[in-house]
XYZ file of C-alpha atoms in Angstrom:
509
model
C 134.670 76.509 108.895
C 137.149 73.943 110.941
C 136.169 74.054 114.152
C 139.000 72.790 116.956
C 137.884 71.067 120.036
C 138.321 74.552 121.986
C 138.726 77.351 119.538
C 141.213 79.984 121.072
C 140.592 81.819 117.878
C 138.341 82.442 115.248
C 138.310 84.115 111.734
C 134.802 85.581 110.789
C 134.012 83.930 107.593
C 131.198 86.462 105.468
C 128.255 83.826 104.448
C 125.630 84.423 101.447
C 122.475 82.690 101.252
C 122.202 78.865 99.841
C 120.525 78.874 96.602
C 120.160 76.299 93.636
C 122.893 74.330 95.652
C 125.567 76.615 96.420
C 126.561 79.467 98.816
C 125.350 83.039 96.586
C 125.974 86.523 97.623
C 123.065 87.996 99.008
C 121.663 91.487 97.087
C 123.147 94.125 98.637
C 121.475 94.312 101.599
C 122.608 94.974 105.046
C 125.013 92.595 106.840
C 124.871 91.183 110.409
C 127.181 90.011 113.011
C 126.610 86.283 114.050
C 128.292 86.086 117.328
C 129.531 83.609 120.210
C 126.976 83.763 123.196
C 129.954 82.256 125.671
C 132.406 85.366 124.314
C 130.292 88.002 122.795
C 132.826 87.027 119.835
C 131.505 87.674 115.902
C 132.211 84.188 114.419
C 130.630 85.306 111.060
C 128.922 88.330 108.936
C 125.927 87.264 107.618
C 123.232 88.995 104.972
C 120.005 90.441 105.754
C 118.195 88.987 102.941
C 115.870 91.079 100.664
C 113.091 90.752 98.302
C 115.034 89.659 95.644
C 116.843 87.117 97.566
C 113.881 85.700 98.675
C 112.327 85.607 95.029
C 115.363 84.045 93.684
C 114.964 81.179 96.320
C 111.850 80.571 95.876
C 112.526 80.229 91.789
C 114.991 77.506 92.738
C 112.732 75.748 94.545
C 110.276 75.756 91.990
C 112.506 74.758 89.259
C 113.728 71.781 91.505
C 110.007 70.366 92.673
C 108.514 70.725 88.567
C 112.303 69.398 87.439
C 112.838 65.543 86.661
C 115.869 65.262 88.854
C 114.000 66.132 91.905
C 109.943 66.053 91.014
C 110.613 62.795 88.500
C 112.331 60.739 91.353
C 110.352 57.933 91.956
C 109.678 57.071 94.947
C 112.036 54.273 96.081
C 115.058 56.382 94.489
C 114.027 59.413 96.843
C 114.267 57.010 100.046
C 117.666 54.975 99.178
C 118.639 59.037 98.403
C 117.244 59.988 101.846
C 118.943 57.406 103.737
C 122.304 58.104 102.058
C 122.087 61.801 103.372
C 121.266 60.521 106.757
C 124.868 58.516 106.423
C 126.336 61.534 105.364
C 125.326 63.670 108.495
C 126.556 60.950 110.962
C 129.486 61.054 109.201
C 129.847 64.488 109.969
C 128.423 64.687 113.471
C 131.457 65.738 114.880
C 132.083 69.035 112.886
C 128.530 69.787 113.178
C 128.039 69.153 117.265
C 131.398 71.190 117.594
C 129.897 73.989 115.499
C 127.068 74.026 116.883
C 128.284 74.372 120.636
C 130.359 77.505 118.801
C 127.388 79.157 117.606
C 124.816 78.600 120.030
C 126.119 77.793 123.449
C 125.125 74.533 124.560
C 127.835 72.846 126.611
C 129.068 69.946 123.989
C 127.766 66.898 125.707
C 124.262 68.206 124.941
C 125.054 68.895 121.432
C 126.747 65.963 120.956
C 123.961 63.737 122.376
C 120.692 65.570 120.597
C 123.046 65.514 117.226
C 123.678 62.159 117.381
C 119.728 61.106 117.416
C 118.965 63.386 114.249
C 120.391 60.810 111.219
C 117.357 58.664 112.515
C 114.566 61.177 111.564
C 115.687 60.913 107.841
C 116.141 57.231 108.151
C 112.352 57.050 109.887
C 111.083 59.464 106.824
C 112.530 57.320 104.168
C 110.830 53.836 105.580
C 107.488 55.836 105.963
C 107.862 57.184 102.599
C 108.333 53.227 101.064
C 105.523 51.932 103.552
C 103.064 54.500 102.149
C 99.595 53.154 101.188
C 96.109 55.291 99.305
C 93.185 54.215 99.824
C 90.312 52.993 98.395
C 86.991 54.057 99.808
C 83.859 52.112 99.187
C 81.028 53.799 97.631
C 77.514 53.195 96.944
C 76.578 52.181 93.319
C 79.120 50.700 90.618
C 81.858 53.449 91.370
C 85.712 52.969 91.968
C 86.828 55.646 94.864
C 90.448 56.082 94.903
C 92.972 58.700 95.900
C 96.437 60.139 95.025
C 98.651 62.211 96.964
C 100.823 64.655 95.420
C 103.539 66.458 97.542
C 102.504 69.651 98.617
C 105.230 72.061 96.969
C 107.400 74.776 98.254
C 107.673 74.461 102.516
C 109.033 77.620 103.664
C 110.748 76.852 107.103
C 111.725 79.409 109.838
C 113.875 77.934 112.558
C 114.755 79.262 115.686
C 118.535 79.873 118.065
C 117.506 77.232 120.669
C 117.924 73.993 118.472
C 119.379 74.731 114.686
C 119.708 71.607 113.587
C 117.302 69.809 115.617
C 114.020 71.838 114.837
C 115.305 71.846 111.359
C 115.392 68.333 110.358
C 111.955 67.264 112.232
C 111.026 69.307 109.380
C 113.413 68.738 106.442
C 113.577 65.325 106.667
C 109.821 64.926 106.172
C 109.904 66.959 103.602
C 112.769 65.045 101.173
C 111.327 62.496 102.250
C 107.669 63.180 100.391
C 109.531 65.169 97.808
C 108.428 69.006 98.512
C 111.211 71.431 98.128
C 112.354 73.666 101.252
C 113.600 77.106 101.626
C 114.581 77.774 105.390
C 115.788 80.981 107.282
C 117.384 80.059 110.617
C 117.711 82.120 113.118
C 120.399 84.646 112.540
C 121.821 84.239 115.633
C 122.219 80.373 114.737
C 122.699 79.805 110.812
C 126.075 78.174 111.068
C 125.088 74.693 111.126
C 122.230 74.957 108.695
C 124.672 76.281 106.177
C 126.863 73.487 106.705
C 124.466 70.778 106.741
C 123.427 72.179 103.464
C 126.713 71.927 102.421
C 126.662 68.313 103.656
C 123.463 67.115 101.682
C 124.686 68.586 98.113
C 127.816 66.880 98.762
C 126.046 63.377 98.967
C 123.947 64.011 95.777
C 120.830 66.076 96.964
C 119.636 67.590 93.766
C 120.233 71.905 93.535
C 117.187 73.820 94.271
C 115.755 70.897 96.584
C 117.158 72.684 100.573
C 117.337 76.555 99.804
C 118.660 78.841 102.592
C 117.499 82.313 103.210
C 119.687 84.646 105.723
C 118.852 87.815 108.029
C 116.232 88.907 110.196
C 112.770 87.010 111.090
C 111.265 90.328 111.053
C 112.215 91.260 107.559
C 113.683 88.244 106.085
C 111.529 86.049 107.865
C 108.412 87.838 106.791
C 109.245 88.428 103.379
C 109.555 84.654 103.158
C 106.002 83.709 105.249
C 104.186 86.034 102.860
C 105.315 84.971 99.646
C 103.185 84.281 97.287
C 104.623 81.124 95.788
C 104.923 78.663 99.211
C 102.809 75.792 99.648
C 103.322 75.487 103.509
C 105.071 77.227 106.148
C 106.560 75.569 108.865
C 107.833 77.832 111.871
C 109.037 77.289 115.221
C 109.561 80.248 117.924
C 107.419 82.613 119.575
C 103.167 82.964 119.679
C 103.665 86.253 118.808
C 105.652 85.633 116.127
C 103.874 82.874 115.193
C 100.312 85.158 114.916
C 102.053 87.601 112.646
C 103.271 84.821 110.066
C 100.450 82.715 109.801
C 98.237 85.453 109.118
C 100.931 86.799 106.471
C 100.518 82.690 105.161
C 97.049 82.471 105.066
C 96.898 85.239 102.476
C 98.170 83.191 100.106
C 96.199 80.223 101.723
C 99.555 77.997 102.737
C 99.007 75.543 105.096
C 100.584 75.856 108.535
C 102.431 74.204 110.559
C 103.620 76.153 113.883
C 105.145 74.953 117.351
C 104.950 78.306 119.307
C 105.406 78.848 123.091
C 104.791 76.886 125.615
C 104.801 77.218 129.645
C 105.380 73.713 130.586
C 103.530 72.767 134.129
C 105.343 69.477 136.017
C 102.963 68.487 138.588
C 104.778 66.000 140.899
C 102.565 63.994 143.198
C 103.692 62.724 147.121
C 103.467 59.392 146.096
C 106.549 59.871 143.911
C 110.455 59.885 145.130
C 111.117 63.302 145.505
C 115.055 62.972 144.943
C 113.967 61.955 141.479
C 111.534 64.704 141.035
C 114.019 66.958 141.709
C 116.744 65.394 139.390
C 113.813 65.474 136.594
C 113.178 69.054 137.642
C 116.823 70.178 137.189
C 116.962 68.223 133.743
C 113.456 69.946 132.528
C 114.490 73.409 133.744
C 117.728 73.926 132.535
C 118.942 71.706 129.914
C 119.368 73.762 126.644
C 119.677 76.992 129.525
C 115.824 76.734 129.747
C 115.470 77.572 125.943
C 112.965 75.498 124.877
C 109.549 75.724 124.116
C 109.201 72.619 127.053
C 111.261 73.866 129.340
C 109.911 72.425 133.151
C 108.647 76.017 134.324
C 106.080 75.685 136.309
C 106.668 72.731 138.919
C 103.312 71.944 140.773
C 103.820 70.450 143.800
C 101.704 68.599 146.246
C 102.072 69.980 149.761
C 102.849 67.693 151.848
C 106.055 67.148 149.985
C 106.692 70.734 148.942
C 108.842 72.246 151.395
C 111.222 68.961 150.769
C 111.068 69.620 146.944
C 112.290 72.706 147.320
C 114.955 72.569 149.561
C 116.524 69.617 147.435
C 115.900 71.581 144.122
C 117.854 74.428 145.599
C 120.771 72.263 146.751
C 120.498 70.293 143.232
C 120.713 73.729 141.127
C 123.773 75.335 143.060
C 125.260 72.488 142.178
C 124.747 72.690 138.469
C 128.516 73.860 136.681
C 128.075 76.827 134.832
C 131.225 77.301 132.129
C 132.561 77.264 128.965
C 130.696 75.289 126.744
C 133.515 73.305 124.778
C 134.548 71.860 128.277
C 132.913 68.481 128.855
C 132.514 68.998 132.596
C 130.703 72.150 132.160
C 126.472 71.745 132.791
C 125.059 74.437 131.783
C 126.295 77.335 128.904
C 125.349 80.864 128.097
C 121.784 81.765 126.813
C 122.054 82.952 123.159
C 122.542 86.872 123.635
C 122.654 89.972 125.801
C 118.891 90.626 124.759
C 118.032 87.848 126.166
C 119.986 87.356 129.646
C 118.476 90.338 129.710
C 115.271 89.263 129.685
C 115.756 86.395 131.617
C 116.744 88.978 134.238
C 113.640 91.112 133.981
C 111.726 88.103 135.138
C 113.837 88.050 138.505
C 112.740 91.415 139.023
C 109.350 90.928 138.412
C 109.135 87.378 140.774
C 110.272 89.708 143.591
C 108.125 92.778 142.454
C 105.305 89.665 142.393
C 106.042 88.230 146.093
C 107.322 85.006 145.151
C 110.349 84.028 147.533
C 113.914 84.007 145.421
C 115.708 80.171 146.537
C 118.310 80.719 144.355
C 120.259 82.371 141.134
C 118.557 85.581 139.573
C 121.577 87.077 138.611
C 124.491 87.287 135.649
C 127.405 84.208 136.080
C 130.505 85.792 135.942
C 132.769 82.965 134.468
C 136.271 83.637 134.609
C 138.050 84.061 130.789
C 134.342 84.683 129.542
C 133.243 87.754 131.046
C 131.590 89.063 128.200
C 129.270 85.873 127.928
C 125.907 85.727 128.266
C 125.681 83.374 131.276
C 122.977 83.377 133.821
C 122.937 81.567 136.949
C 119.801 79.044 137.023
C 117.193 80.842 138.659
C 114.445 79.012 140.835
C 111.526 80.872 142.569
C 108.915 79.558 145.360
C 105.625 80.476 146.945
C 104.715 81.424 143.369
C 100.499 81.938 142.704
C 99.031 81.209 139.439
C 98.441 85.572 138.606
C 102.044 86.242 138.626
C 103.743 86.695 135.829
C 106.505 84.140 136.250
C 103.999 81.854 136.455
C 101.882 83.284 133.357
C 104.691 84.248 130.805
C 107.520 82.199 129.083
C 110.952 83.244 130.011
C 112.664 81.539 127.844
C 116.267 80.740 130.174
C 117.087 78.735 133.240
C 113.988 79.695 135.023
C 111.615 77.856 136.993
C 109.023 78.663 139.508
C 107.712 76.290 142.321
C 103.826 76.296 143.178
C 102.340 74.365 145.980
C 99.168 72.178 145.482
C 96.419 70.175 147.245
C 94.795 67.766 145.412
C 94.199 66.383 142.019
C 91.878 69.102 141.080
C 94.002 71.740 142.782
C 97.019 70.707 140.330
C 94.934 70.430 137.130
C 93.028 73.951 137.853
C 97.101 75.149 138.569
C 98.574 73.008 135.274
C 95.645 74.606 132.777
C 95.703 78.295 134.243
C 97.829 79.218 131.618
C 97.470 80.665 127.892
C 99.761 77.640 126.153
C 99.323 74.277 125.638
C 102.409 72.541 124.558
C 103.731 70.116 126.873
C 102.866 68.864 130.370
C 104.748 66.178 132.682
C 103.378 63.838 135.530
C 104.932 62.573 138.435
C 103.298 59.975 139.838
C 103.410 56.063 140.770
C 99.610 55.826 140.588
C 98.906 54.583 137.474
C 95.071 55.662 137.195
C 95.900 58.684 138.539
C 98.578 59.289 135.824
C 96.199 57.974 132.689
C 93.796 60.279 134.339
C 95.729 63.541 134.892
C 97.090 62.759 131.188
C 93.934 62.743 129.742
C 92.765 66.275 131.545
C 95.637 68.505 131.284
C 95.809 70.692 128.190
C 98.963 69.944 126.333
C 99.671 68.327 123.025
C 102.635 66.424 124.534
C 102.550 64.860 128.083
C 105.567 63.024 129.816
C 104.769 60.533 132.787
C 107.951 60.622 134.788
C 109.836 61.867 132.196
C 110.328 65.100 130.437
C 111.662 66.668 127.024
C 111.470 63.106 125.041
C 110.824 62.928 121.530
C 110.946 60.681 118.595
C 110.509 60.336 114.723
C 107.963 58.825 115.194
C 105.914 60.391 117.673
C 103.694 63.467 116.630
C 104.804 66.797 118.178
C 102.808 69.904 118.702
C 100.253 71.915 121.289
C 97.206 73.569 121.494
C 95.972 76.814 122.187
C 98.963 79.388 122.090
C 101.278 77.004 121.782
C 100.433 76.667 117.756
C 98.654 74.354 115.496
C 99.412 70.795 113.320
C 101.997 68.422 114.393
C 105.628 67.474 113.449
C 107.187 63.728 113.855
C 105.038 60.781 112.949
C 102.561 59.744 110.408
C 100.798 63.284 111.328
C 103.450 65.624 109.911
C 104.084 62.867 106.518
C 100.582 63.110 105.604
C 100.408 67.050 105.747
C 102.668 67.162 103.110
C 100.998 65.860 100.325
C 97.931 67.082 98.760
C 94.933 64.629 98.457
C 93.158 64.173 95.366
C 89.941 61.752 95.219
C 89.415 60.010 91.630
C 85.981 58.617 90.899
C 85.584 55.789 88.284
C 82.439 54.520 87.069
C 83.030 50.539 86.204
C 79.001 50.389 84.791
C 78.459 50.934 81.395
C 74.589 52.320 82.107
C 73.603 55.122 80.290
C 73.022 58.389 81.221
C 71.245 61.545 79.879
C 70.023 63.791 82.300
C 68.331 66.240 80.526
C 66.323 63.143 78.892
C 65.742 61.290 82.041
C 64.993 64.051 84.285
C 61.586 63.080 85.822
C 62.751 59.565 86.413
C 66.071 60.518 87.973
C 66.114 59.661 91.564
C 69.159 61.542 92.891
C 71.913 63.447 91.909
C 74.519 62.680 93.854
């Protein structure tokens, strides 16, 4: 698809699933509409993948992992190969940011800038795959301990609308990188740029069979794919609820999981802290991405003696935010990815006033001249909000954020862990105890100290509780990938008969 800076028009190209390195039609099921969130355009038709789809996939991905193009790589040969695809996405950054923005919304200076980091994952991958080290373990007698890690196998990978390509690669580039074999379904609202980047990667010599893509419904498609009896691990980003139903579909087959679910991210911003730059962190937290993401800043906790300040500046900061058309670079904030959801987004207005919490500002559709039939919501901040409401409790999942007053340290961590998720917290604060401190108490798997919505290769990513289990990024998600298998050698040459010896044996292990 060629992708202009602004497209005034676009054809909708039908798309079949990605299989043994090429786009396949899909079996005959039914087809669905993949659509422009800042028109309510269809861009593209794409398949709701069936059981046979899935099945011939997952035989591609077999074939590749047990083949010697893929599974005999060694191991240097895999990184140079690894590095050379992350050469080949930069090179095509530009069609892929600009597609992107097309298919899911995000005003192009966002998609530009979180594109631009994701060549580095790969490039991280590949130098973690050539630093890799097994151990050897002392033991007690004359015994050699050693142990081997073999890749795991078959990842399936379920990625959601908010980031395509982003929440993709944290996971595909570990897993080239260790050689499993992937077979994704994206969101169907989003598979544009996951078909492309596929595309991309066979192009620049990535085996067939090695990055499978599966299209249609996470409901059907989705859960045809978590339950499979042939993956190895399944890796899935999006909702708890979602999450619940396909790990316990995984577990059947005893996969091992990795899952970032959802999160209800609580920002508690001390008075010893500039509240002008609170309030520009606030507005960055809350509605970058149109508040969908699992981090989004949506529940600021705010110490009172600075909280009627806080709020007034947030309000004047967010009617200031430019809501628009998403391929124009002064535009701030897009659509959110579909009716359903601005719908939903909208709900939770009702509910903050049904609640009591005071409405500062937003709450409603953005009417956008020459997109009325976007899906554009105005960024939406509440006050006075208590900890049993359910803006407070529930993830919206848009440019939502509540503001909660609080009056000491205890009073903001009893406010920051009143909640069923435990992905991501933030800190504002100039105290550095007090920070250390508050970082070490809150429940969260990620915490930000003056900061928010940072990541890194490098750096594991994941939460607690709701908000999922294992970690991607780092060290963390590279060794979860392999299998580890213990050898045991016995360098004496005493011997040994049991069932001659037995009364003068002295242990058995």
């Amino acid at each position: 698809m060629n992708i202009p800076s602004k497209p005034a028009s676009i054809d909708v190209e039908i798309h079949g699933n990605f299989i043994d390195g090429r786009e396949v039609e899909a079996g005959g099921g039914e087809m669905l509409d993949v659509r422009n969130p800042a028109t309510g355009d269809v861009i593209a038709r794409i398949p709701n993948s069936t059981a046979a789809d899935i099945d011939r996939a997952m035989k591609s991905a077999r074939a590749a992992f047990e083949g010697k193009a893929w599974g005999g790589m060694d191991t240097r040969a895999r990184a140079r190969l690894v590095n050379r695809l992350a050469d080949a996405f930069e090179a095509n950054l530009d069609a892929l940011y600009r597609l992107e923005t097309l298919n899911n919304g995000r005003p192009v200076n966002e998609t530009r800038a979180q594109l631009s980091r994701l060549p580095d994952f790969f490039r991280y991958f590949a130098g973690v795959a050539l630093s890799r080290r097994d151990y050897v373990i002392p033991v007690e007698g004359a015994y050699l301990n050693y142990t081997l890690r073999t890749p795991i196998g078959i990842v399936a990978n379920c990625t959601p609308f908010n980031h395509p390509l982003m929440i993709l690669c944290k996971s595909l580039a570990v897993v080239l990188a260790t050689g499993c074999v992937t077979v994704v379904k994206p969101s169907e609202y989003t598979p544009l740029t996951t078909l492309k980047l596929a595309q991309i990667f066979t192009e620049a010599g990535l085996p067939p069979g090695v990055f499978n893509i599966v299209l249609g419904l996470g409901q059907s498609a989705g859960k045809m794919l978590a339950e499979h009896g042939d993956i190895d691990k399944l890796v899935l980003t999006g909702g708890t609820e979602a999450g619940r139903i396909a790990g316990s579909a995984a577990a059947k087959v005893f996969a091992h999981q990795t899952m970032e679910l959802g999160g209800k991210t609580p920002v508690m911003v001390f008075d010893d802290f500039d509240v002008d730059r609170a309030v520009n962190y606030a507005a960055f937290g809350a509605f970058i991405g149109a508040g969908q993401t699992c981090v989004c800043a949506s529940r600021h906790i705010v110490q009172a003696s600075i909280y009627d300040e806080f709020v007034e500046k947030l309000n004047a900061k967010t009617r200031a935010i430019r809501i628009g058309d998403p391929f124009d670079p002064n535009t701030q904030l897009g659509p959110v990815i579909s009716a359903r959801q601005r719908d939903r987004v909208l709900s939770y207005a009702r509910y903050g006033h049904e609640d009591g919490a005071r409405l500062v500002t937003g709450g409603v559709a953005a009417r956008i001249a020459g997109h009325e039939n976007g899906y554009f919501v105005e960024p939406t901040v509440f006050a006075d909000v208590r900890s049993d409401m359910r803006i407070f409790q529930e993830e919206v999942f848009g440019p939502f954020t509540s503001v909660t007053p609080f009056k000491d340290e205890a009073d903001a961590l009893r406010l920051a862990n009143d909640s069923p998720f435990g992905l991501a917290a933030a800190i504002r604060t100039r105290d550095v105890a007090r920070a250390h401190r508050v970082a070490a108490a809150v429940k969260a798997g990620i915490v930000w100290i003056n900061d928010h919505h940072r990541l890194d290769p490098a750096s594991p990513w994941g939460g607690v509780d709701d908000s999922g289990i294992g970690r991607e990024c780092g060290t963390e998600s590279f060794d979860a990938h392999f299998n580890t298998k213990s050898v045991m050698v016995a360098t004496h040459e005493q011997p040994f008969d049991w069932y001659r010896d037995t009364a003068s044996q002295r242990r058995l292990n």
